[in-house]
Short mmCIF file of C-alpha atoms and ligand atoms in Angstrom, two decimals:
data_model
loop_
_atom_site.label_atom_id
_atom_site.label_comp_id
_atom_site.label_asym_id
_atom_site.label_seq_id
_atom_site.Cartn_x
_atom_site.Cartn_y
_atom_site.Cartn_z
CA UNK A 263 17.13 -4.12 8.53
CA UNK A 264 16.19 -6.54 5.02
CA UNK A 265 14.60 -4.63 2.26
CA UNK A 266 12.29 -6.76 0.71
CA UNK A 267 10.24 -5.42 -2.74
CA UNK A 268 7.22 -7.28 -3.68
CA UNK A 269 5.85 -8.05 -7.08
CA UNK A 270 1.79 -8.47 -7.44
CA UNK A 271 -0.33 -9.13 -10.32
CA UNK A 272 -3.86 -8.55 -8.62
CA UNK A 273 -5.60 -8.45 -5.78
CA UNK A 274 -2.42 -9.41 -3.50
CA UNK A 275 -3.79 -10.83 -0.54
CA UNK A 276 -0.25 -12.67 0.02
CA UNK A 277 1.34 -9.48 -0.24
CA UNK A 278 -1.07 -8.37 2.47
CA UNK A 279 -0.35 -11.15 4.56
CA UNK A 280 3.42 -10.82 4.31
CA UNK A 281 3.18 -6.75 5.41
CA UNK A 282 0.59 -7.40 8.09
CA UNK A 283 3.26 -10.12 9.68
CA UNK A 284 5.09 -7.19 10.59
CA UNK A 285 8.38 -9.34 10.56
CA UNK A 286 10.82 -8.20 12.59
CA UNK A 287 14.36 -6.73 11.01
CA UNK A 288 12.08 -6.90 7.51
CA UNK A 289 10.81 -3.57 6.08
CA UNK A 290 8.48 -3.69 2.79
CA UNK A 291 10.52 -0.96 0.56
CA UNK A 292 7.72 -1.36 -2.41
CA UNK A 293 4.87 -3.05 -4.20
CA UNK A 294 5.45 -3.04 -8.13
CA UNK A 295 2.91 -4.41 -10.41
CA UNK A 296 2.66 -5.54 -13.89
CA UNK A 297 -0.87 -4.42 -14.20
CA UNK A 298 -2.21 -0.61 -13.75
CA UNK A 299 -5.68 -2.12 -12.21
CA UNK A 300 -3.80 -4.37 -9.36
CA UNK A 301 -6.28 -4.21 -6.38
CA UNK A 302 -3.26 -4.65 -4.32
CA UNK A 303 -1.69 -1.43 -5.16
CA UNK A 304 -4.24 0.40 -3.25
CA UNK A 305 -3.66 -1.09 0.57
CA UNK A 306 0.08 -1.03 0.00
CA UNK A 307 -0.28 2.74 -0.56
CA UNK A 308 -2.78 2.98 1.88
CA UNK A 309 -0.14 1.31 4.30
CA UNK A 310 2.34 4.20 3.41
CA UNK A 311 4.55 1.59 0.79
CA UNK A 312 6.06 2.79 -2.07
CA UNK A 313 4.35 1.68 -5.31
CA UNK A 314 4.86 1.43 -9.09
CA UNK A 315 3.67 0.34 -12.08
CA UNK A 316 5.80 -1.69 -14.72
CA UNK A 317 2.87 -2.39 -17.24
CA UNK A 318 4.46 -5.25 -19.51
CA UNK A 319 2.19 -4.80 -22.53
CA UNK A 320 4.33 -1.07 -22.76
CA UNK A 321 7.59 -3.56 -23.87
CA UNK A 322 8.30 -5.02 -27.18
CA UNK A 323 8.97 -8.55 -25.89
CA UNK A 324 9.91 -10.03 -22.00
CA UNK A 325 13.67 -9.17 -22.24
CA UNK A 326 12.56 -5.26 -22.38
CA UNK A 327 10.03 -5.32 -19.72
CA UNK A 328 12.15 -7.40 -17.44
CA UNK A 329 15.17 -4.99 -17.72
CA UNK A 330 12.51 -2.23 -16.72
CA UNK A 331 11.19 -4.17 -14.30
CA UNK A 332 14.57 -4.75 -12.89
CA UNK A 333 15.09 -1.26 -12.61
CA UNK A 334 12.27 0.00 -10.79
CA UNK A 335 13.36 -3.01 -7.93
CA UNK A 336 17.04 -2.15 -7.95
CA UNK A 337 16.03 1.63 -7.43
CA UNK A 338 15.51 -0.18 -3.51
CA UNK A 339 18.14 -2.73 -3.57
CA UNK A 340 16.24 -5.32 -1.84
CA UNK A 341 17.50 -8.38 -0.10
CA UNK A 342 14.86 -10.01 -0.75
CA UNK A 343 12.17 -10.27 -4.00
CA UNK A 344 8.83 -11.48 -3.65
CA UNK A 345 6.66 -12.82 -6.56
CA UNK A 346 3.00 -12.88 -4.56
CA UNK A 347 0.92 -13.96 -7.21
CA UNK A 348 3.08 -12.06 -9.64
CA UNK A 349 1.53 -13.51 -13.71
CA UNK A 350 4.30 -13.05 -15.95
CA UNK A 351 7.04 -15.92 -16.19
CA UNK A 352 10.69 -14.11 -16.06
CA UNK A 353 14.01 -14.47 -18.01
CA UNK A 354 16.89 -16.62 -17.14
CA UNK A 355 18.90 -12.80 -17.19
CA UNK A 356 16.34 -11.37 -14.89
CA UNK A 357 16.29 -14.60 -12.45
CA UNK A 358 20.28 -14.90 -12.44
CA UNK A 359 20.47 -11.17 -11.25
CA UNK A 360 18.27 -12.11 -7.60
CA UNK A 361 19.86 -15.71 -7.68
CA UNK A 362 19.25 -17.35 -4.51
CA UNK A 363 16.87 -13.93 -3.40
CA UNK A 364 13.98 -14.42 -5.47
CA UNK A 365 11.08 -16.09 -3.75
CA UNK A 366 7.55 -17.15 -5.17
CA UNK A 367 4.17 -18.98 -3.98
CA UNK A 368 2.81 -21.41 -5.99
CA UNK A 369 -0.96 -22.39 -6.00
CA UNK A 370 -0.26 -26.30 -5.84
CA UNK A 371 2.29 -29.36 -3.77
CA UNK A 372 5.22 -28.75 -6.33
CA UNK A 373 6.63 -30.27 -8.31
CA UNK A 374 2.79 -31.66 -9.15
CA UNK A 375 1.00 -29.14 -11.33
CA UNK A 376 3.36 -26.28 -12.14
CA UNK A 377 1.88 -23.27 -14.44
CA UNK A 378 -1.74 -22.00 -14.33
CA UNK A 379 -5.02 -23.29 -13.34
CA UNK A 380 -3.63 -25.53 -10.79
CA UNK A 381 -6.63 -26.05 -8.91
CA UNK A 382 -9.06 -26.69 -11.78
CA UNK A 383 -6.65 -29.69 -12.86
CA UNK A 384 -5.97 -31.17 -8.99
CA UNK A 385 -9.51 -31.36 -9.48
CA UNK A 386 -9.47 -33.06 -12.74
CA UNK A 387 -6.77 -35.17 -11.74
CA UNK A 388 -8.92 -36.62 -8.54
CA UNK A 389 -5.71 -35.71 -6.09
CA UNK A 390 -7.07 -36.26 -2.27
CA UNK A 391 -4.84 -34.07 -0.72
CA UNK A 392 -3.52 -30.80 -3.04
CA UNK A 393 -1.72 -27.29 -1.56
CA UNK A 394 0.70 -24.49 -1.54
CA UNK A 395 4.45 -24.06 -1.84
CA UNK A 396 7.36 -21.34 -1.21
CA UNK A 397 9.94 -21.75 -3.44
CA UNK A 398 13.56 -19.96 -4.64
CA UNK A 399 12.81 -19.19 -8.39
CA UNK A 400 15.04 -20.25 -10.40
CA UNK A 401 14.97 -19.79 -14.79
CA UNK A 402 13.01 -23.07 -14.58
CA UNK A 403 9.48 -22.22 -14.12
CA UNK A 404 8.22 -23.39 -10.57
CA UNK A 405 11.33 -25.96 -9.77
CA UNK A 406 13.31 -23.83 -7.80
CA UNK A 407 14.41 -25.44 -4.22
CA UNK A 408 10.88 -25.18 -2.11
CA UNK A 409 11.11 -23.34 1.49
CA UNK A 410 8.26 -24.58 2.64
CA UNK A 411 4.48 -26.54 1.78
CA UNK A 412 1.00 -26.98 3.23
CA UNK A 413 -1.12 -29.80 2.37
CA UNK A 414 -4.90 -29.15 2.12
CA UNK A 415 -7.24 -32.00 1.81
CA UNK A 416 -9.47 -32.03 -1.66
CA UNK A 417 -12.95 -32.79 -0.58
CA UNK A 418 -16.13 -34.25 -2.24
CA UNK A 419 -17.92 -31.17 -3.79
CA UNK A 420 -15.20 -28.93 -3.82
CA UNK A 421 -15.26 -26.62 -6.83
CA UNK A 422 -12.31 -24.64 -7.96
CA UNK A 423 -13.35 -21.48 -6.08
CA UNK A 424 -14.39 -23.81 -2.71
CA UNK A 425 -10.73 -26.04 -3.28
CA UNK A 426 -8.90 -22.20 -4.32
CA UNK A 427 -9.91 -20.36 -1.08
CA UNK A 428 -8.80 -23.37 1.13
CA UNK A 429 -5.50 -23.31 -0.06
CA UNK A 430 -5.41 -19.42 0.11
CA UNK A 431 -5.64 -19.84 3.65
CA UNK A 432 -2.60 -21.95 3.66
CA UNK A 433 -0.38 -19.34 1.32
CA UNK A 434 -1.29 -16.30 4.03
CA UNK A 435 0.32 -18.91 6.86
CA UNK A 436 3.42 -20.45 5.26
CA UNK A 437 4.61 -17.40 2.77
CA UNK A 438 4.65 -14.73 6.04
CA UNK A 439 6.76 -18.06 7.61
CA UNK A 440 9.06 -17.81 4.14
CA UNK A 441 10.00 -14.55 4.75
CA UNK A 442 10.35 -14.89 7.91
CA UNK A 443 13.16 -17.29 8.18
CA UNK A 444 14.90 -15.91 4.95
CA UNK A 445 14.83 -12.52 7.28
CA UNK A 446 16.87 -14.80 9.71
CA UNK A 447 19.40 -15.91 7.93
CA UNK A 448 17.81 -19.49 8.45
CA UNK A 449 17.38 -20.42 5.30
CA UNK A 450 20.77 -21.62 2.63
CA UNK A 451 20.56 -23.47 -0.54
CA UNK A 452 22.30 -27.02 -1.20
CA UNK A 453 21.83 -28.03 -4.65
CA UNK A 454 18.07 -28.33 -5.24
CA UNK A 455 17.47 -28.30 -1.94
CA UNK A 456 16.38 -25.52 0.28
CA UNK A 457 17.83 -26.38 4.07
CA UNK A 458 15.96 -24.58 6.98
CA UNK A 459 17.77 -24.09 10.07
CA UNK A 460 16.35 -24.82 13.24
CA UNK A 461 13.26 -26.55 11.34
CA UNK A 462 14.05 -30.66 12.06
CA UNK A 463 11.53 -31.51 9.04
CA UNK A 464 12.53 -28.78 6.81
CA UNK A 465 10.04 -27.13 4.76
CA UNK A 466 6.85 -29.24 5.44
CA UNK A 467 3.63 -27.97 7.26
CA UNK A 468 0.63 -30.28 7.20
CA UNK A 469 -2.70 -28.02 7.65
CA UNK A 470 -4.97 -28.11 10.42
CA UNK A 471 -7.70 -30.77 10.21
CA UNK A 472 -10.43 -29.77 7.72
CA UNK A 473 -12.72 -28.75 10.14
CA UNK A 474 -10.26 -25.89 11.41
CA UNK A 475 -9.84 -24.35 7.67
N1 LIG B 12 9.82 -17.05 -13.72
C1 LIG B 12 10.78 -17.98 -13.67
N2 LIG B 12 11.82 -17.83 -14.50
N3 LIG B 12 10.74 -19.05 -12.84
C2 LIG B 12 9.69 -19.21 -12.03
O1 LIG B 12 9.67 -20.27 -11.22
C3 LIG B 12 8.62 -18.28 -12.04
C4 LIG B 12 8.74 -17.19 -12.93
C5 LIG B 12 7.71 -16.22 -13.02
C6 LIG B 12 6.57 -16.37 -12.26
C7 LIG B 12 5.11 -17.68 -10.73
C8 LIG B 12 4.37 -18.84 -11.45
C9 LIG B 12 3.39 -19.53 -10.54
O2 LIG B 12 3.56 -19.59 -9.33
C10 LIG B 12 6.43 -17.48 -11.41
C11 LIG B 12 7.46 -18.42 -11.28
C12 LIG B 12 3.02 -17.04 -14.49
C13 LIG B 12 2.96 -18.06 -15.42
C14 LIG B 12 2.51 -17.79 -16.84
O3 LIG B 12 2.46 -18.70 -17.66
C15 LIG B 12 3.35 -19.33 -15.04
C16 LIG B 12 3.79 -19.55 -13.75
C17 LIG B 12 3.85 -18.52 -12.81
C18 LIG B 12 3.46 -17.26 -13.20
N4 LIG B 12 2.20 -16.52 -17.21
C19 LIG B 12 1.80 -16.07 -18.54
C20 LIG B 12 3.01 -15.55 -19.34
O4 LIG B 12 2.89 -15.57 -20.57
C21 LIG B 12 0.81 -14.94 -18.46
C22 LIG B 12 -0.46 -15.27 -17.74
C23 LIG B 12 -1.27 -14.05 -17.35
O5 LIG B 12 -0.83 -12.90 -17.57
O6 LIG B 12 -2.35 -14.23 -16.75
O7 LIG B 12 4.00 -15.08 -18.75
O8 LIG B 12 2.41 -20.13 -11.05
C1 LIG B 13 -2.39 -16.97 -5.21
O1 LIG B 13 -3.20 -18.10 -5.03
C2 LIG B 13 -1.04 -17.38 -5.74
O2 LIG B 13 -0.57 -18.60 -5.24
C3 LIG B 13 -1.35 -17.52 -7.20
O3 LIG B 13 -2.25 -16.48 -7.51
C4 LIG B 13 -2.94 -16.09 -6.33
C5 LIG B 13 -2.67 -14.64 -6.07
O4 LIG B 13 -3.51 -14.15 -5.06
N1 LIG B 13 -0.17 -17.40 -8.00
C6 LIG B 13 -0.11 -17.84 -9.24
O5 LIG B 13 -1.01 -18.46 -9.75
C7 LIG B 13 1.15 -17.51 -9.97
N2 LIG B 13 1.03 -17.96 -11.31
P1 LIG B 13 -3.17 -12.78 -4.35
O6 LIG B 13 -2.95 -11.74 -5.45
O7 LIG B 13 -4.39 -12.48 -3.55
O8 LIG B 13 -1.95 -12.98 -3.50
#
């Protein structure tokens, strides 16, 4: 059996989608948060997950809050770390300790339009097709090897919440697939690259057609 901990920031509907996967061999040791208010915290409790609260504006500066944070996760020694729309960029120390164990979703086709507000600057920046990836983290923000990606198609009218929700629907299929295949062994790291085994066209996953989103 994997241990996998999960780090949210808010409402965690990715973390919801990765527990109500049910993966086999994968059990979901704890949800930790950086912010008291988290509306995730609440259904992971509810499922009968461990919780906790690392509240970074408690630290002097991001080494102290990461070593804290660090040891609230290793209290579960998890195989696996999830960032699921987790808001606070993390230390090369903190990274290099869950080196090649340290997953995150990113709101946009990496390695386009890493950082915040993703979708508000696809939008600016007229892209016709925009997305979601799985990726290793690594003390680079967002370049780690990607796992996998879904495209979404940007359409006329979209706003940021219309574009935002479409790819949402993408993260709740592909990170649940993430896990998944990290659970199996499946996926190793060469170089840059994240290799999936079993997958001939590693890492890719075009949506459904628009009408089916
Ligand atoms: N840390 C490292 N070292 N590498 C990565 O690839 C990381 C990471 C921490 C988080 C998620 C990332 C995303 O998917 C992630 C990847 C937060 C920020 C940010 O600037 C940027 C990227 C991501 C997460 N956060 C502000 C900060 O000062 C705070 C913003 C807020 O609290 O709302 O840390 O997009
Ligand atoms: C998701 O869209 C995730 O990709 C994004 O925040 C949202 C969290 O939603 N992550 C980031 O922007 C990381 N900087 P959720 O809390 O419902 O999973």
């Amino acid at each position: 059996m994997k241990s996998i901990v999960i780090l949210i920031s808010g409402r965690g509907s990715n973390m919801e989608a990765i527990v109500q996967a049910a993966i086999p061999g994968a059990r979901i040791a704890a949800v930790i948060s950086n912010r008291p208010n988290a509306g995730g915290l609440a259904f992971a409790a509810a499922q009968g997950i461990a919780t906790a609260v690392v509240d970074h504006t408690a630290y002097a500066d991001r080494a102290a809050f990461d070593a804290a944070l660090a040891a609230v996760i290793n209290r579960h020694a998890p195989d696996l770390v999830v960032l699921a729309g987790f808001m606070r960029v993390l230390t090369p120390d903190f990274v290099r300790q869950y080196e090649g164990r340290l997953i995150n979703i990113h709101p946009s086709l990496l390695p386009s339009f890493t950082g915040l507000h993703t979708h508000q600057r696809a939008l600016e920046a007229g892209v016709r097709v925009h997305g979601t990836t799985v990726h290793f983290v690594t003390a680079e923000l967002d370049c780690g090897p990607i796992i996998i990606q879904a495209v979404v198609p940007v359409m006329a009218g979209d706003d940021e919440a219309a574009l935002s929700a479409r790819v949402l629907a993408q993260e709740h299929r592909i990170f649940p697939q993430a896990v998944r295949w990290i659970v199996e062994d499946r996926v190793s790291i060469d170089g840059s690259v994240a290799r999936v085994a079993g997958v001939r066209e590693p890492g890719v996953l075009i949506s459904p057609p628009p009408e089916d989103v």
